[in-house]
mmCIF file of C-alpha atoms and ligand atoms in Angstrom:
data_model
loop_
_atom_site.group_PDB
_atom_site.id
_atom_site.type_symbol
_atom_site.label_atom_id
_atom_site.label_comp_id
_atom_site.label_asym_id
_atom_site.label_seq_id
_atom_site.Cartn_x
_atom_site.Cartn_y
_atom_site.Cartn_z
ATOM 1 C CA MET A 294 86.342 70.515 125.510
ATOM 2 C CA SER A 295 84.955 68.100 122.823
ATOM 3 C CA ASN A 296 81.695 69.091 121.546
ATOM 4 C CA VAL A 297 82.428 67.960 118.114
ATOM 5 C CA ASP A 298 81.549 65.099 115.921
ATOM 6 C CA THR A 299 84.863 64.243 114.069
ATOM 7 C CA ALA A 300 82.937 62.523 111.296
ATOM 8 C CA GLU A 301 80.917 65.382 110.561
ATOM 9 C CA ILE A 302 83.945 67.634 110.369
ATOM 10 C CA GLN A 303 85.347 65.225 107.942
ATOM 11 C CA LYS A 304 82.340 65.242 105.811
ATOM 12 C CA PHE A 305 82.542 68.910 105.350
ATOM 13 C CA SER A 306 86.278 68.907 104.745
ATOM 14 C CA GLU A 307 85.956 66.337 102.099
ATOM 15 C CA VAL A 308 83.788 68.480 100.053
ATOM 16 C CA ALA A 309 85.009 72.002 100.999
ATOM 17 C CA HIS A 310 86.720 72.672 97.557
ATOM 18 C CA HIS A 311 83.212 72.892 96.221
ATOM 19 C CA TRP A 312 81.894 75.400 98.752
ATOM 20 C CA TRP A 313 81.759 78.397 96.299
ATOM 21 C CA ASP A 314 80.261 76.311 93.362
ATOM 22 C CA PRO A 315 76.739 77.372 93.259
ATOM 23 C CA ASN A 316 75.874 74.222 91.550
ATOM 24 C CA SER A 317 77.396 71.809 94.002
ATOM 25 C CA GLU A 318 76.173 70.185 97.311
ATOM 26 C CA PHE A 319 76.395 73.730 98.598
ATOM 27 C CA LYS A 320 73.744 75.049 96.282
ATOM 28 C CA PRO A 321 71.050 75.170 98.861
ATOM 29 C CA LEU A 322 73.260 77.404 101.028
ATOM 30 C CA HIS A 323 74.014 79.755 98.193
ATOM 31 C CA GLU A 324 70.297 79.905 97.270
ATOM 32 C CA ILE A 325 69.041 80.514 100.707
ATOM 33 C CA ASN A 326 71.560 82.971 101.561
ATOM 34 C CA PRO A 327 69.977 86.331 100.422
ATOM 35 C CA LEU A 328 66.888 85.263 102.328
ATOM 36 C CA ARG A 329 68.502 84.610 105.553
ATOM 37 C CA LEU A 330 70.798 87.657 105.059
ATOM 38 C CA GLY A 331 67.648 89.929 104.499
ATOM 39 C CA TRP A 332 66.025 88.650 107.571
ATOM 40 C CA LEU A 333 69.019 89.004 110.011
ATOM 41 C CA ASP A 334 69.741 92.445 108.521
ATOM 42 C CA GLY A 335 66.166 93.601 109.060
ATOM 43 C CA HIS A 336 66.500 92.421 112.752
ATOM 44 C CA ALA A 337 69.983 93.606 113.758
ATOM 45 C CA GLN A 338 71.012 96.213 111.189
ATOM 46 C CA LEU A 339 74.317 94.663 110.381
ATOM 47 C CA ALA A 340 76.427 97.730 109.165
ATOM 48 C CA SER A 341 79.324 98.616 111.328
ATOM 49 C CA LYS A 342 78.298 95.809 113.598
ATOM 50 C CA ALA A 343 80.747 93.288 115.197
ATOM 51 C CA VAL A 344 79.491 89.765 114.060
ATOM 52 C CA ILE A 345 80.611 86.394 114.893
ATOM 53 C CA ASP A 346 79.479 83.586 112.514
ATOM 54 C CA VAL A 347 79.699 80.260 114.447
ATOM 55 C CA GLY A 348 80.183 77.130 111.956
ATOM 56 C CA CYS A 349 81.000 79.586 108.981
ATOM 57 C CA GLY A 350 82.016 76.754 106.687
ATOM 58 C CA GLY A 351 83.600 78.211 103.411
ATOM 59 C CA GLY A 352 82.045 81.667 104.341
ATOM 60 C CA ILE A 353 79.032 82.274 102.287
ATOM 61 C CA LEU A 354 76.994 83.892 105.066
ATOM 62 C CA SER A 355 80.185 85.624 106.533
ATOM 63 C CA GLU A 356 81.196 87.362 103.110
ATOM 64 C CA SER A 357 77.739 88.702 102.714
ATOM 65 C CA MET A 358 77.491 90.020 106.086
ATOM 66 C CA ALA A 359 80.870 91.822 105.589
ATOM 67 C CA ALA A 360 79.506 93.135 102.219
ATOM 68 C CA LYS A 361 76.677 94.732 104.470
ATOM 69 C CA GLY A 362 79.370 96.626 106.375
ATOM 70 C CA ALA A 363 79.780 94.287 109.348
ATOM 71 C CA THR A 364 83.012 93.406 110.852
ATOM 72 C CA VAL A 365 82.779 89.783 110.785
ATOM 73 C CA THR A 366 84.966 87.086 112.514
ATOM 74 C CA GLY A 367 83.935 83.415 111.156
ATOM 75 C CA ILE A 368 84.777 80.325 113.403
ATOM 76 C CA ASP A 369 84.733 76.617 112.376
ATOM 77 C CA LEU A 370 86.343 73.373 113.121
ATOM 78 C CA SER A 371 87.050 72.292 109.524
ATOM 79 C CA GLU A 372 90.587 73.418 108.666
ATOM 80 C CA LYS A 373 89.631 72.908 104.972
ATOM 81 C CA ALA A 374 86.519 74.766 105.063
ATOM 82 C CA LEU A 375 88.440 77.789 106.605
ATOM 83 C CA LYS A 376 91.265 77.375 104.114
ATOM 84 C CA VAL A 377 88.650 77.640 101.230
ATOM 85 C CA ALA A 378 86.988 80.645 103.143
ATOM 86 C CA ARG A 379 90.373 82.525 103.245
ATOM 87 C CA LEU A 380 91.175 81.848 99.627
ATOM 88 C CA HIS A 381 87.858 83.176 98.524
ATOM 89 C CA LEU A 382 88.424 86.448 100.047
ATOM 90 C CA LEU A 383 91.366 86.958 97.693
ATOM 91 C CA GLU A 384 88.755 86.608 94.992
ATOM 92 C CA SER A 385 86.012 88.612 96.540
ATOM 93 C CA GLY A 386 88.236 91.248 98.036
ATOM 94 C CA ARG A 387 85.996 91.211 101.083
ATOM 95 C CA GLU A 388 87.369 91.352 104.800
ATOM 96 C CA VAL A 389 86.566 88.510 107.188
ATOM 97 C CA THR A 390 88.664 87.014 110.044
ATOM 98 C CA TYR A 391 88.602 83.269 109.901
ATOM 99 C CA ARG A 392 89.865 81.287 113.185
ATOM 100 C CA HIS A 393 89.838 77.523 113.703
ATOM 101 C CA ILE A 394 88.434 77.514 117.303
ATOM 102 C CA ALA A 395 85.477 75.614 119.006
ATOM 103 C CA ALA A 396 82.516 78.138 119.739
ATOM 104 C CA GLU A 397 82.970 77.201 123.525
ATOM 105 C CA ASP A 398 86.668 78.194 123.652
ATOM 106 C CA MET A 399 86.103 81.269 121.731
ATOM 107 C CA ALA A 400 83.259 82.333 124.138
ATOM 108 C CA ALA A 401 85.485 81.672 127.269
ATOM 109 C CA LYS A 402 88.140 83.813 125.792
ATOM 110 C CA ASN A 403 85.851 86.534 124.329
ATOM 111 C CA PRO A 404 82.732 86.993 126.589
ATOM 112 C CA ALA A 405 80.178 89.744 125.327
ATOM 113 C CA ALA A 406 82.505 90.627 122.551
ATOM 114 C CA PHE A 407 79.982 90.709 119.643
ATOM 115 C CA ASP A 408 76.869 92.825 118.827
ATOM 116 C CA VAL A 409 75.553 89.801 116.835
ATOM 117 C CA VAL A 410 75.989 86.081 116.777
ATOM 118 C CA THR A 411 75.047 83.999 113.919
ATOM 119 C CA CYS A 412 74.928 80.036 113.784
ATOM 120 C CA MET A 413 73.400 78.740 110.759
ATOM 121 C CA GLU A 414 72.765 75.280 109.537
ATOM 122 C CA MET A 415 75.287 73.981 112.185
ATOM 123 C CA LEU A 416 73.298 72.792 115.341
ATOM 124 C CA GLU A 417 72.280 69.595 113.737
ATOM 125 C CA HIS A 418 75.823 68.454 113.236
ATOM 126 C CA VAL A 419 76.836 68.756 116.837
ATOM 127 C CA PRO A 420 76.758 66.392 119.813
ATOM 128 C CA SER A 421 75.582 68.985 122.124
ATOM 129 C CA PRO A 422 73.653 71.937 120.405
ATOM 130 C CA ALA A 423 72.725 73.323 123.883
ATOM 131 C CA SER A 424 76.420 73.763 124.727
ATOM 132 C CA ILE A 425 76.829 75.819 121.369
ATOM 133 C CA VAL A 426 73.859 77.931 122.041
ATOM 134 C CA ARG A 427 75.234 78.662 125.581
ATOM 135 C CA ALA A 428 78.545 79.754 123.993
ATOM 136 C CA CYS A 429 76.473 81.812 121.446
ATOM 137 C CA ALA A 430 74.674 83.679 124.460
ATOM 138 C CA GLN A 431 78.138 84.202 126.199
ATOM 139 C CA LEU A 432 79.516 85.676 122.909
ATOM 140 C CA VAL A 433 76.957 88.377 122.664
ATOM 141 C CA LYS A 434 76.882 91.705 124.291
ATOM 142 C CA PRO A 435 73.827 92.579 126.388
ATOM 143 C CA GLY A 436 71.269 93.940 124.135
ATOM 144 C CA GLY A 437 72.693 92.006 121.092
ATOM 145 C CA TRP A 438 71.228 89.559 118.751
ATOM 146 C CA VAL A 439 71.817 85.758 118.401
ATOM 147 C CA PHE A 440 70.509 84.037 115.313
ATOM 148 C CA PHE A 441 70.100 80.226 114.683
ATOM 149 C CA SER A 442 68.774 78.147 111.772
ATOM 150 C CA THR A 443 68.300 74.470 111.945
ATOM 151 C CA LEU A 444 66.156 71.539 110.873
ATOM 152 C CA ASN A 445 62.819 70.740 112.730
ATOM 153 C CA ARG A 446 62.230 67.017 113.716
ATOM 154 C CA ASN A 447 59.116 65.359 112.546
ATOM 155 C CA ALA A 448 57.705 63.079 109.908
ATOM 156 C CA LYS A 449 57.597 66.120 107.242
ATOM 157 C CA SER A 450 61.019 66.980 107.955
ATOM 158 C CA TYR A 451 62.136 63.555 107.757
ATOM 159 C CA ALA A 452 60.367 63.197 104.166
ATOM 160 C CA PHE A 453 61.596 66.597 102.962
ATOM 161 C CA ALA A 454 65.017 67.150 104.294
ATOM 162 C CA VAL A 455 66.297 63.527 104.218
ATOM 163 C CA LEU A 456 64.286 61.493 101.875
ATOM 164 C CA GLY A 457 63.542 64.492 99.558
ATOM 165 C CA ALA A 458 66.702 66.492 99.469
ATOM 166 C CA GLU A 459 69.248 63.452 99.786
ATOM 167 C CA TYR A 460 67.454 60.548 98.010
ATOM 168 C CA LEU A 461 64.726 61.924 95.571
ATOM 169 C CA LEU A 462 66.002 65.108 94.508
ATOM 170 C CA LYS A 463 69.812 64.436 95.269
ATOM 171 C CA MET A 464 70.367 67.988 96.192
ATOM 172 C CA LEU A 465 72.554 66.843 99.040
ATOM 173 C CA PRO A 466 74.952 63.797 99.368
ATOM 174 C CA LYS A 467 73.380 60.862 101.222
ATOM 175 C CA GLY A 468 74.329 61.023 104.917
ATOM 176 C CA THR A 469 74.277 64.901 105.050
ATOM 177 C CA HIS A 470 71.705 65.011 107.805
ATOM 178 C CA ASP A 471 71.070 62.664 110.726
ATOM 179 C CA TYR A 472 67.233 62.927 111.623
ATOM 180 C CA ALA A 473 68.016 62.176 115.304
ATOM 181 C CA LYS A 474 70.012 65.311 115.609
ATOM 182 C CA PHE A 475 67.158 67.574 114.133
ATOM 183 C CA ILE A 476 65.864 70.107 116.668
ATOM 184 C CA LYS A 477 62.216 71.103 117.339
ATOM 185 C CA PRO A 478 61.878 74.920 117.654
ATOM 186 C CA ALA A 479 60.435 74.417 121.196
ATOM 187 C CA GLU A 480 63.788 72.577 122.258
ATOM 188 C CA LEU A 481 65.789 75.185 120.647
ATOM 189 C CA ALA A 482 63.771 77.914 122.437
ATOM 190 C CA GLY A 483 64.369 75.920 125.655
ATOM 191 C CA PHE A 484 68.104 75.926 125.165
ATOM 192 C CA ALA A 485 68.130 79.599 124.273
ATOM 193 C CA ARG A 486 66.163 80.462 127.483
ATOM 194 C CA ALA A 487 68.243 78.454 129.665
ATOM 195 C CA ALA A 488 71.174 80.454 128.475
ATOM 196 C CA GLY A 489 69.640 83.616 129.252
ATOM 197 C CA LEU A 490 68.388 84.610 125.801
ATOM 198 C CA ASP A 491 64.855 86.003 125.135
ATOM 199 C CA VAL A 492 63.431 84.456 121.730
ATOM 200 C CA VAL A 493 61.865 87.159 119.562
ATOM 201 C CA ASP A 494 61.176 85.764 116.254
ATOM 202 C CA LEU A 495 60.644 82.312 114.747
ATOM 203 C CA THR A 496 60.382 82.183 111.006
ATOM 204 C CA GLY A 497 59.877 79.223 108.735
ATOM 205 C CA MET A 498 61.815 78.650 105.196
ATOM 206 C CA THR A 499 60.275 76.343 102.633
ATOM 207 C CA TYR A 500 61.366 75.092 99.480
ATOM 208 C CA ASN A 501 59.081 74.377 96.701
ATOM 209 C CA PRO A 502 60.645 71.603 94.463
ATOM 210 C CA LEU A 503 58.389 72.400 91.548
ATOM 211 C CA THR A 504 59.402 75.936 91.152
ATOM 212 C CA LYS A 505 62.811 75.364 92.923
ATOM 213 C CA ILE A 506 62.077 78.564 95.077
ATOM 214 C CA TYR A 507 62.790 79.245 98.722
ATOM 215 C CA ALA A 508 60.746 81.520 100.687
ATOM 216 C CA LEU A 509 60.480 82.663 104.286
ATOM 217 C CA GLY A 510 57.136 82.425 105.954
ATOM 218 C CA ARG A 511 55.150 80.706 108.741
ATOM 219 C CA ASP A 512 55.624 77.173 107.844
ATOM 220 C CA THR A 513 58.432 75.995 110.389
ATOM 221 C CA ASP A 514 57.754 72.324 109.743
ATOM 222 C CA VAL A 515 61.198 71.613 107.873
ATOM 223 C CA ASN A 516 63.732 74.548 107.929
ATOM 224 C CA TYR A 517 63.329 77.445 110.442
ATOM 225 C CA LEU A 518 65.258 80.749 111.765
ATOM 226 C CA MET A 519 65.169 81.831 115.214
ATOM 227 C CA ALA A 520 66.160 85.254 116.566
ATOM 228 C CA CYS A 521 66.920 85.815 119.950
ATOM 229 C CA ARG A 522 68.158 88.728 122.193
ATOM 230 C CA ARG A 523 70.459 88.780 125.284
ATOM 231 C CA PRO A 524 68.444 91.298 127.615
ATOM 232 C CA ALA A 525 70.362 94.547 127.933
ATOM 233 C CA GLU A 526 71.712 95.322 131.269
ATOM 234 C CA PRO A 527 69.532 97.027 133.734
ATOM 235 C CA GLY A 528 69.904 100.822 133.252
ATOM 236 C CA THR A 529 71.520 100.698 129.865
ATOM 237 C CA PRO A 530 69.325 101.615 126.600
ATOM 238 C CA ALA A 531 68.525 98.381 124.486
HETATM 239 N N1 SAH B 760 76.992 78.185 108.715
HETATM 240 C C1 SAH B 760 77.436 77.980 107.242
HETATM 241 C C2 SAH B 760 78.005 76.385 106.969
HETATM 242 C C3 SAH B 760 76.721 75.571 107.472
HETATM 243 S S1 SAH B 760 77.585 73.801 107.119
HETATM 244 C C4 SAH B 760 76.226 78.586 106.199
HETATM 245 O O1 SAH B 760 75.144 78.279 106.682
HETATM 246 O O2 SAH B 760 76.378 78.922 105.345
HETATM 247 C C5 SAH B 760 77.963 73.331 108.611
HETATM 248 C C6 SAH B 760 79.235 73.714 109.217
HETATM 249 O O3 SAH B 760 79.449 73.446 110.483
HETATM 250 C C7 SAH B 760 80.403 73.199 108.598
HETATM 251 O O4 SAH B 760 81.356 74.076 108.000
HETATM 252 C C8 SAH B 760 81.192 72.188 109.640
HETATM 253 O O5 SAH B 760 82.602 72.173 109.643
HETATM 254 C C9 SAH B 760 80.732 73.227 110.923
HETATM 255 N N2 SAH B 760 80.766 72.325 112.168
HETATM 256 C C10 SAH B 760 80.288 71.243 112.452
HETATM 257 N N3 SAH B 760 80.314 70.862 113.710
HETATM 258 C C11 SAH B 760 81.068 71.860 114.256
HETATM 259 C C12 SAH B 760 81.693 72.131 115.591
HETATM 260 N N4 SAH B 760 81.518 71.094 116.531
HETATM 261 N N5 SAH B 760 82.153 73.473 115.733
HETATM 262 C C13 SAH B 760 82.338 74.248 114.849
HETATM 263 N N6 SAH B 760 81.786 74.029 113.640
HETATM 264 C C14 SAH B 760 81.294 72.856 113.298
#
């Protein structure tokens, strides 16, 4: 099993000690977190749910879901990011179980073990996003939710997410994102359906560089979130 780009893991590991600094390269993740958390809680009602956060990094989303009352497991392949995530629990007093394991291995060992699977800002960093989507579909219980977010691939997303964010506004280090790995919503929906998931919501996320405000809405040209559900087994309530 080697659906991992070690250069990508290295990149995140090198800056992992900044993860909880809201003014670091992780600032965008801190700023979008309340938006995405509200969106996924609205769909899946996180309180008391078993959640797995795939590609959890330093745990920004994982911790916030735990704060909503979910029982959260975070997995990632960057040891350093996980170390930072575990250390931060001492500061926040929250509970999250962090594990260094590939999504595919976790899925093989724990099929249908989670009510909710989140995989945010991660698919654009792996060699085979389809394989991660399959693993997520395997991890979720019938009737459960799977949430993805990633970057669309078109001229505008190149201009905003690469040129704008990395070169012009310097919000992210150069080389953070590889345009060729961006994923169109139709492609992600295709991976999800091929893995047996139903696509139930596609929401865009925009950033206004003048007001510095992020918002959810219909514009999926650059950043977007996709909500999927694994169909309930016949004869069981959804
Ligand atoms: N999901 C988090 C972090 C996004 S950063 C959030 O949105 O807040 C991307 C994360 O994906 C990094 O922590 C990186 O280590 C992880 N990652 C990249 N490739 C991976 C792989 N193949 N398997 C697991 N995690 C991976």
